[in-house]
CSV table of C-alpha atoms in Angstrom, one decimal:
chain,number,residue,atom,x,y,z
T,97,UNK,CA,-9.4,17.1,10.4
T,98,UNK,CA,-11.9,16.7,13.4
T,99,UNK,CA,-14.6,16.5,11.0
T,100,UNK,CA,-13.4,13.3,10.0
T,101,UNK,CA,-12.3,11.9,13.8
T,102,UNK,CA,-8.9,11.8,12.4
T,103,UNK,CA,-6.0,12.9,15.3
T,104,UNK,CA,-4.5,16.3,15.5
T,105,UNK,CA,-1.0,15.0,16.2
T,106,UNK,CA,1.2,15.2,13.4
T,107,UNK,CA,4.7,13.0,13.3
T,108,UNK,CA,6.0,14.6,10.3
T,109,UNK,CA,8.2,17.5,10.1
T,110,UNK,CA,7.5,19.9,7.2
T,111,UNK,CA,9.6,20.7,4.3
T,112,UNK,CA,10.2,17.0,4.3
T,113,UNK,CA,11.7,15.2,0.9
T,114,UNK,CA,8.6,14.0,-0.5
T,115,UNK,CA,7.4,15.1,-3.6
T,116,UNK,CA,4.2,17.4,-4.1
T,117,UNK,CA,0.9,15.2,-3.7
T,118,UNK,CA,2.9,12.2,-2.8
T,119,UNK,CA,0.5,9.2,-2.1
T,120,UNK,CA,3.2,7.4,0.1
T,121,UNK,CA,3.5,10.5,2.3
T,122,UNK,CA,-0.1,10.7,2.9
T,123,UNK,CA,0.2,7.6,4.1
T,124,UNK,CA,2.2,8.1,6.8
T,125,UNK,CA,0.8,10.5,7.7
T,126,UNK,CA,-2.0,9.3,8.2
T,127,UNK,CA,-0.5,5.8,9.8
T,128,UNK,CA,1.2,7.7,12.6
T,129,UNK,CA,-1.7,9.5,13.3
T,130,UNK,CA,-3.1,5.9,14.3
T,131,UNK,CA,-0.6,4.1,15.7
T,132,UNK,CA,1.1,7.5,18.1
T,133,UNK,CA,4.4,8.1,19.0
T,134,UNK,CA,5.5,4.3,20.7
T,135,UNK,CA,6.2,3.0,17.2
T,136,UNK,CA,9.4,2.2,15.6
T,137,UNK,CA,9.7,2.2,11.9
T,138,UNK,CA,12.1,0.3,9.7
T,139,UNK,CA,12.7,1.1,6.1
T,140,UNK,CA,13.9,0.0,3.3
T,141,UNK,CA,15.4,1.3,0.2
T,142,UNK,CA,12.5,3.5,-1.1
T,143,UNK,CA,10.9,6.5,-1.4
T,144,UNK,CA,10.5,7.0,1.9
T,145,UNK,CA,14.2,5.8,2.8
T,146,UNK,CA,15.3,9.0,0.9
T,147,UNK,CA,12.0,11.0,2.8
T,148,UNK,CA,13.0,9.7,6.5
T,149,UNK,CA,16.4,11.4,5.7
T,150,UNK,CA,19.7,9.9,6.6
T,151,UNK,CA,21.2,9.4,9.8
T,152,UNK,CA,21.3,11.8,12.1
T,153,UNK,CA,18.5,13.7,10.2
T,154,UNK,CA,15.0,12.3,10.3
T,155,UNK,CA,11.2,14.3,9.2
T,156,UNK,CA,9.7,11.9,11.2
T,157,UNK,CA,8.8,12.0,15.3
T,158,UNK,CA,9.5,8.4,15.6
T,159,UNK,CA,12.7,6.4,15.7
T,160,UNK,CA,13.8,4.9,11.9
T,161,UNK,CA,16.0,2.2,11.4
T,162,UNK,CA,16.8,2.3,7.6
T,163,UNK,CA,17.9,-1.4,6.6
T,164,UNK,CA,18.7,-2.8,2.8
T,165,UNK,CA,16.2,-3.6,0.1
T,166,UNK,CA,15.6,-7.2,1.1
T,167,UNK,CA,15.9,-7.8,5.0
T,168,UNK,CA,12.6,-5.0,6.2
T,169,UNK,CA,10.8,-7.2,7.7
T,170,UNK,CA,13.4,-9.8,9.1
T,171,UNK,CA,15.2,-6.5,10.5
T,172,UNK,CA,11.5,-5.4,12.4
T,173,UNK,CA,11.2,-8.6,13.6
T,174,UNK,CA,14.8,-8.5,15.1
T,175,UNK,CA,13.7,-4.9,16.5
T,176,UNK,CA,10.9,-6.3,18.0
T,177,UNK,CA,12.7,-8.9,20.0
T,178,UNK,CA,14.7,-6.6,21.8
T,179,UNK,CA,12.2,-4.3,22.8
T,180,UNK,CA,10.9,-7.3,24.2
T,181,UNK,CA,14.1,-8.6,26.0
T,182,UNK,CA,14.1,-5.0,27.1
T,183,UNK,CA,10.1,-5.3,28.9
T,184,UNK,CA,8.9,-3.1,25.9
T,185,UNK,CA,5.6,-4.3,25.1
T,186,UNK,CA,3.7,-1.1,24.4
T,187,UNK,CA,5.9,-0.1,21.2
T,188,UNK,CA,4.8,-0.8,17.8
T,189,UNK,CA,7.4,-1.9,15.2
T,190,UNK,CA,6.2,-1.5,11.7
T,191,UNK,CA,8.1,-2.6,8.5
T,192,UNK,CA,7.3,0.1,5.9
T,193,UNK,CA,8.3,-0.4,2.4
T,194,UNK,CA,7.7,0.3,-1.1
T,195,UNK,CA,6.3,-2.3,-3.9
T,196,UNK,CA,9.5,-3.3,-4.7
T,197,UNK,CA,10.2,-4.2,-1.1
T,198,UNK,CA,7.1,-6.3,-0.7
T,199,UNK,CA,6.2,-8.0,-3.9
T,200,UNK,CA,9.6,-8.1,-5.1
T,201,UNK,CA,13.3,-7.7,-3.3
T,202,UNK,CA,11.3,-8.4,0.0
T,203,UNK,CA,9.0,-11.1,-0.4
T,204,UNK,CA,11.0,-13.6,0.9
T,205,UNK,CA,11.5,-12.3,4.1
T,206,UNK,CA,8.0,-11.2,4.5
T,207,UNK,CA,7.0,-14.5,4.3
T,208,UNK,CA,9.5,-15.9,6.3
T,209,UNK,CA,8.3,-13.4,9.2
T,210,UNK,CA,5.3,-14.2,8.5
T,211,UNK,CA,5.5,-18.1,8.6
T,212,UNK,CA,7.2,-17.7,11.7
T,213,UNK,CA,4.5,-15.4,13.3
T,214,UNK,CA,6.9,-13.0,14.4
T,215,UNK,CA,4.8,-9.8,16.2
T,216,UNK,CA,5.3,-6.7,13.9
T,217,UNK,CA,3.3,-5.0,11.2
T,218,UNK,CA,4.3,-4.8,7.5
T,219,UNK,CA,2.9,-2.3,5.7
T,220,UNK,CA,3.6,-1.7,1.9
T,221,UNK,CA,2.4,1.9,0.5
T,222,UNK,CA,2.2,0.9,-3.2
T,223,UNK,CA,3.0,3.4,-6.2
T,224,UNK,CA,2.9,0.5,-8.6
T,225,UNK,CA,6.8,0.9,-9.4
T,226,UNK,CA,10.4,1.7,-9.0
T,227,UNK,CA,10.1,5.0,-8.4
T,228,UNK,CA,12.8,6.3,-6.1
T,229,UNK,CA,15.0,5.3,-9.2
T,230,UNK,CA,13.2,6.3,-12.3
T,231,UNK,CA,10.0,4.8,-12.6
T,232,UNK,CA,10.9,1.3,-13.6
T,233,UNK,CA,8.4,-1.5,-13.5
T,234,UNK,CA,7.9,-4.2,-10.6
T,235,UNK,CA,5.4,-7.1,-9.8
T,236,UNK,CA,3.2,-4.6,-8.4
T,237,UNK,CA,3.1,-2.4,-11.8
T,238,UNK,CA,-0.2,-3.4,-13.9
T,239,UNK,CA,-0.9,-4.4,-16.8
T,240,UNK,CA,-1.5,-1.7,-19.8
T,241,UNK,CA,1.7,0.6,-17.7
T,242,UNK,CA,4.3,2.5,-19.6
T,243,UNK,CA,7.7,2.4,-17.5
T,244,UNK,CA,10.9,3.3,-18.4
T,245,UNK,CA,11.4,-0.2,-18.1
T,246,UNK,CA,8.6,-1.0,-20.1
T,247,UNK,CA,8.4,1.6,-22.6
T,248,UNK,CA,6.7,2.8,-26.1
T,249,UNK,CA,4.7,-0.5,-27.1
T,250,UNK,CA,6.8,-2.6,-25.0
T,251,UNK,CA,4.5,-1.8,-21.9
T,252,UNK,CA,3.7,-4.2,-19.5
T,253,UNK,CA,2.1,-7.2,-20.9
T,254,UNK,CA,1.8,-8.8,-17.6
T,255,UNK,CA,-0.4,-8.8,-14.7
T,256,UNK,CA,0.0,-7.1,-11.0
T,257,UNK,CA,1.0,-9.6,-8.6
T,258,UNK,CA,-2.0,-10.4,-6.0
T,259,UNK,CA,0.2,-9.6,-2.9
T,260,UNK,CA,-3.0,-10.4,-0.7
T,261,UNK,CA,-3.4,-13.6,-1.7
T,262,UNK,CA,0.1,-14.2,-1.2
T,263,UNK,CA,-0.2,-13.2,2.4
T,264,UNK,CA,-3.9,-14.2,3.1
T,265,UNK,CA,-2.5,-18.0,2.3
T,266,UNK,CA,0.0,-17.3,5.1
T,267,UNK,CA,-2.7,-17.6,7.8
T,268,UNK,CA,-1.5,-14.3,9.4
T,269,UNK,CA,-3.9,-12.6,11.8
T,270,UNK,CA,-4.9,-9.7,9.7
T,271,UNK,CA,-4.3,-8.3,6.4
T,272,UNK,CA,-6.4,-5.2,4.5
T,273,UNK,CA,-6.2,-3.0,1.6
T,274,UNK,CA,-6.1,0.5,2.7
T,275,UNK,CA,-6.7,3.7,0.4
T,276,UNK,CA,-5.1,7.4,1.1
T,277,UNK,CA,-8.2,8.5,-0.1
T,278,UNK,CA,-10.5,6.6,2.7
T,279,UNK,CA,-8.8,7.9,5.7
T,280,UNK,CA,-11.0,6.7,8.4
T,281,UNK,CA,-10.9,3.4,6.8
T,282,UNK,CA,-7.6,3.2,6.6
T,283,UNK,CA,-7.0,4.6,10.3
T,284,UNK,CA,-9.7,2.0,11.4
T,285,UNK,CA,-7.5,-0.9,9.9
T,286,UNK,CA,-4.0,0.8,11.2
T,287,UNK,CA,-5.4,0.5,14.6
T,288,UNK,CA,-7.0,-3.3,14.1
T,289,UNK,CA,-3.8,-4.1,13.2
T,290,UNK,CA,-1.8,-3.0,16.0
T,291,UNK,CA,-4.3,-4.4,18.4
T,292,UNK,CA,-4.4,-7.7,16.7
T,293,UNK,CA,-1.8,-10.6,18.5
T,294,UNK,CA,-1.1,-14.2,17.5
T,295,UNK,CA,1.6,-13.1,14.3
T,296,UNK,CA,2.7,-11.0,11.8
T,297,UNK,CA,-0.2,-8.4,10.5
T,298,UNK,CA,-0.1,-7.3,7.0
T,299,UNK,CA,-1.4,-3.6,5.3
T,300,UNK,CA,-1.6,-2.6,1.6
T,301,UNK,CA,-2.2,1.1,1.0
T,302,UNK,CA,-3.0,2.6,-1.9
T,303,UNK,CA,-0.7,5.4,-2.3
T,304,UNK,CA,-0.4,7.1,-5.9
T,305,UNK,CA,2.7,9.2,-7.4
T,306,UNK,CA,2.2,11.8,-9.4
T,307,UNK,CA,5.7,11.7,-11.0
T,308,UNK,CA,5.5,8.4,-12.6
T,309,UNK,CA,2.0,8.0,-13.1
T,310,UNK,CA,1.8,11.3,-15.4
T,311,UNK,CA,-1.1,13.1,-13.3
T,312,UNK,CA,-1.4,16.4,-11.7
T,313,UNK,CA,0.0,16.9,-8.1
T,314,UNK,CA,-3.4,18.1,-6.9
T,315,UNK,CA,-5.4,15.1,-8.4
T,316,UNK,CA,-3.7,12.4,-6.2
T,317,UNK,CA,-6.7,11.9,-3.7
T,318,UNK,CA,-9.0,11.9,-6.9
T,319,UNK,CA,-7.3,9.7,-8.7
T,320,UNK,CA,-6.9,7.3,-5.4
T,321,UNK,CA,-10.6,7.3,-4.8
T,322,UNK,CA,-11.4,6.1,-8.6
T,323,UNK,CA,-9.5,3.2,-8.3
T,324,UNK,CA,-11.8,2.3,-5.5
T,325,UNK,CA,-14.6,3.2,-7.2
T,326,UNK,CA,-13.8,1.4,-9.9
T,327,UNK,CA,-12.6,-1.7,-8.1
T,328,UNK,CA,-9.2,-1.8,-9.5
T,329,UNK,CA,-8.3,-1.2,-5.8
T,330,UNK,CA,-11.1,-2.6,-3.7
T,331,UNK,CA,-11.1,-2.3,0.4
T,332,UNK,CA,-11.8,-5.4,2.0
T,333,UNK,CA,-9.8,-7.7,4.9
T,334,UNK,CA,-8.8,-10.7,5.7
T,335,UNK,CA,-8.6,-12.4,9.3
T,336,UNK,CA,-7.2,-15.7,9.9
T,337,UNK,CA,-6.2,-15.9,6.1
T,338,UNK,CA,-9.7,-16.6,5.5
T,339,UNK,CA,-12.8,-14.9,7.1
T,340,UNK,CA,-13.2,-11.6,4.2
T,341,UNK,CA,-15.1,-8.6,4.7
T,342,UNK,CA,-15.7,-6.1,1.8
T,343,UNK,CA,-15.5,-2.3,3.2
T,344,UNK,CA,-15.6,-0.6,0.0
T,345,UNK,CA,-16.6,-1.1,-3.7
T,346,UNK,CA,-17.1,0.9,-6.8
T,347,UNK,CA,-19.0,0.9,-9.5
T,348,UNK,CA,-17.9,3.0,-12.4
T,349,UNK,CA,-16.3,1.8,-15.7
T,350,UNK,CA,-12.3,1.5,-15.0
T,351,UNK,CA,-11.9,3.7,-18.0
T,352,UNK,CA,-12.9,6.4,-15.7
T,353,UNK,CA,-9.7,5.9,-13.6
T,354,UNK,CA,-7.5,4.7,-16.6
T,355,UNK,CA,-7.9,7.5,-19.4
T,356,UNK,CA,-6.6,10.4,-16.5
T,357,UNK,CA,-3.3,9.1,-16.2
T,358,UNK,CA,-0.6,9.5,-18.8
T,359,UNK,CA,1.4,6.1,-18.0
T,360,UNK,CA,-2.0,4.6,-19.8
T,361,UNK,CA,-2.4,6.8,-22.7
T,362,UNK,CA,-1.2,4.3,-25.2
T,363,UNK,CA,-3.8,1.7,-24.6
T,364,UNK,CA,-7.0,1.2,-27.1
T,365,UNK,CA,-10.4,0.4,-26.7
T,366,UNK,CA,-9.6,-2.9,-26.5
T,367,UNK,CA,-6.8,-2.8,-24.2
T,368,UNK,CA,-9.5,-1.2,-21.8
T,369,UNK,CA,-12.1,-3.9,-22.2
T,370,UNK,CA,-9.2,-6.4,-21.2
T,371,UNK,CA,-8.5,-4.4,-18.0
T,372,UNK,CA,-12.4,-4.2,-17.4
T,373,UNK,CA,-12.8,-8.1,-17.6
T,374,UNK,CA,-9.9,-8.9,-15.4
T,375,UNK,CA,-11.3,-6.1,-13.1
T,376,UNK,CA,-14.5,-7.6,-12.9
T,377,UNK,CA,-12.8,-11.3,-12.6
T,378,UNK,CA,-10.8,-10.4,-9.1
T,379,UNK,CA,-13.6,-8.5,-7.6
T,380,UNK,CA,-16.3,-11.6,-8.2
T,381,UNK,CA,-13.7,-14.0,-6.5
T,382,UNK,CA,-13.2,-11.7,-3.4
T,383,UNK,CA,-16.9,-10.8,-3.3
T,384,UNK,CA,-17.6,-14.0,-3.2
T,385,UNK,CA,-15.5,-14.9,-0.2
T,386,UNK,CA,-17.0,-12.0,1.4
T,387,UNK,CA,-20.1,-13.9,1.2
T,388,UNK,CA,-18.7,-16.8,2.7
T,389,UNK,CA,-17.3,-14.7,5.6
């Protein structure tokens, strides 16, 4: 881990809930490692609400405040001004929730944080589902997916939700796509977030599941890193809601990343060129804001 300037302090216990080459536990890992001890996280119904543990237990070396589906980041928000009636100033509080407690259940009071500018940091580690319950789809699940929602050839006929957009239009300080498998990118924009001030600071993190997207436990990195290199997942941010800076691009076919994950089996030739041209379409537009700055 020295190797790649990445701290030796770990905040997770072992034997921890999390399932074997969890994305979302690398994660957190790996944002802990950033943002130290002084940070208070809040979670909502997710994976990681079953990972933390339930009260008294916790795998975590940070206080967790488990709160419902839809209130994550009003609840960090509400967190974060008592610490600050109390003098706190030096602890973090970070909203951390699933897809389904960003792009869907939890939108609305992300943006209402947001809009308000209240001083936290929302992060969403994104498996692209349901998956604490079975796998079903959300607005974060892409098109060409095969949930239990959306199953046998009634897979998912619609678009992922652009949850950057959503927040970029917000004006909010800062807001980045992270990957598990860049780690000293994704510790780099942890700790731009915490030091950024002025309002609410968003991260998205790549985080895959093994479970529901049908791949081997030990290809979760790998498979993390080809959706970067194919662009499907690009690393870039955006300060001020406006200024972009690419980090990270690809430039490999996104059959590469589709074809070794069974919840995209079913798709044709076809369905794959239809992936590649949308692919190609959302990676123009934020390359060229990029080049605006």
């Amino acid at each position: 881990m020295r190797n790649l300037n990445i701290p030796d302090e770990v905040y997770m216990h072992p034997g921890n809930m999390s399932c074997p080459g969890c994305g979302g536990g690398i994660a957190m890992n790996l944002v802990l490692k950033a943002l130290g001890e002084k940070t208070v996280l809040v979670i909502p119904a997710c994976c990681w609400a079953i990972i933390a543990g339930p009260h008294p237990q916790n795998s975590l070396k940070v206080p967790v405040l488990h709160t419902a589906f839809e209130t994550a980041a009003v609840t960090a928000a509400g967190v974060r001004a008592g610490l600050d009636v109390k003098g706190d100033s030096e602890t973090t509080v970070v909203a951390w929730a699933g897809d389904g407690g960003t792009f869907d259940i939890g939108l609305q009071s992300l943006s209402g944080t947001a809009e308000r500018g209240d001083d936290i940091i929302f992060i969403c580690y994104d498996n692209e589902a349901y998956m604490n319950t079975g796998v079903q789809r959300s607005s974060s699940t892409p098109f060409g997916t095969r949930t239990t929602t959306t199953p046998g050839a009634g897979w998912k006929k619609t678009r992922k939700k652009d949850i950057m957009e959503i927040m970029a239009a917000h004006r909010i300080p800062y807001a980045a796509t992270a990957n598990i498998a860049y780690p000293r990118d994704l510790l780099r924009k942890v700790e731009k977030a915490k030091a950024a001030k002025g309002g609410t600071r968003f991260l998205h993190i790549y985080a895959t599941c093994p479970t529901g997207w049908g791949i081997a436990s030990d290809q979760s990195v790998k498979v993390a890193r080809l959706a970067t290199r194919t662009n499907v997942f690009p690393l870039y941010e955006v300060e001020g809601g406006i200024s972009t800076t690419l980090n990270e691009t690809g430039d490999l076919p996104v059959e590469e990343y589709l074809k070794v994950q069974r919840r995209f089996k079913h798709l044709s030739a076809e369905d794959f060129r239809e992936i590649q041209r949308d692919v190609d379409a959302d990676f123009e537009l934020i390359r060229k804001r990029a080049e605006v700055g």
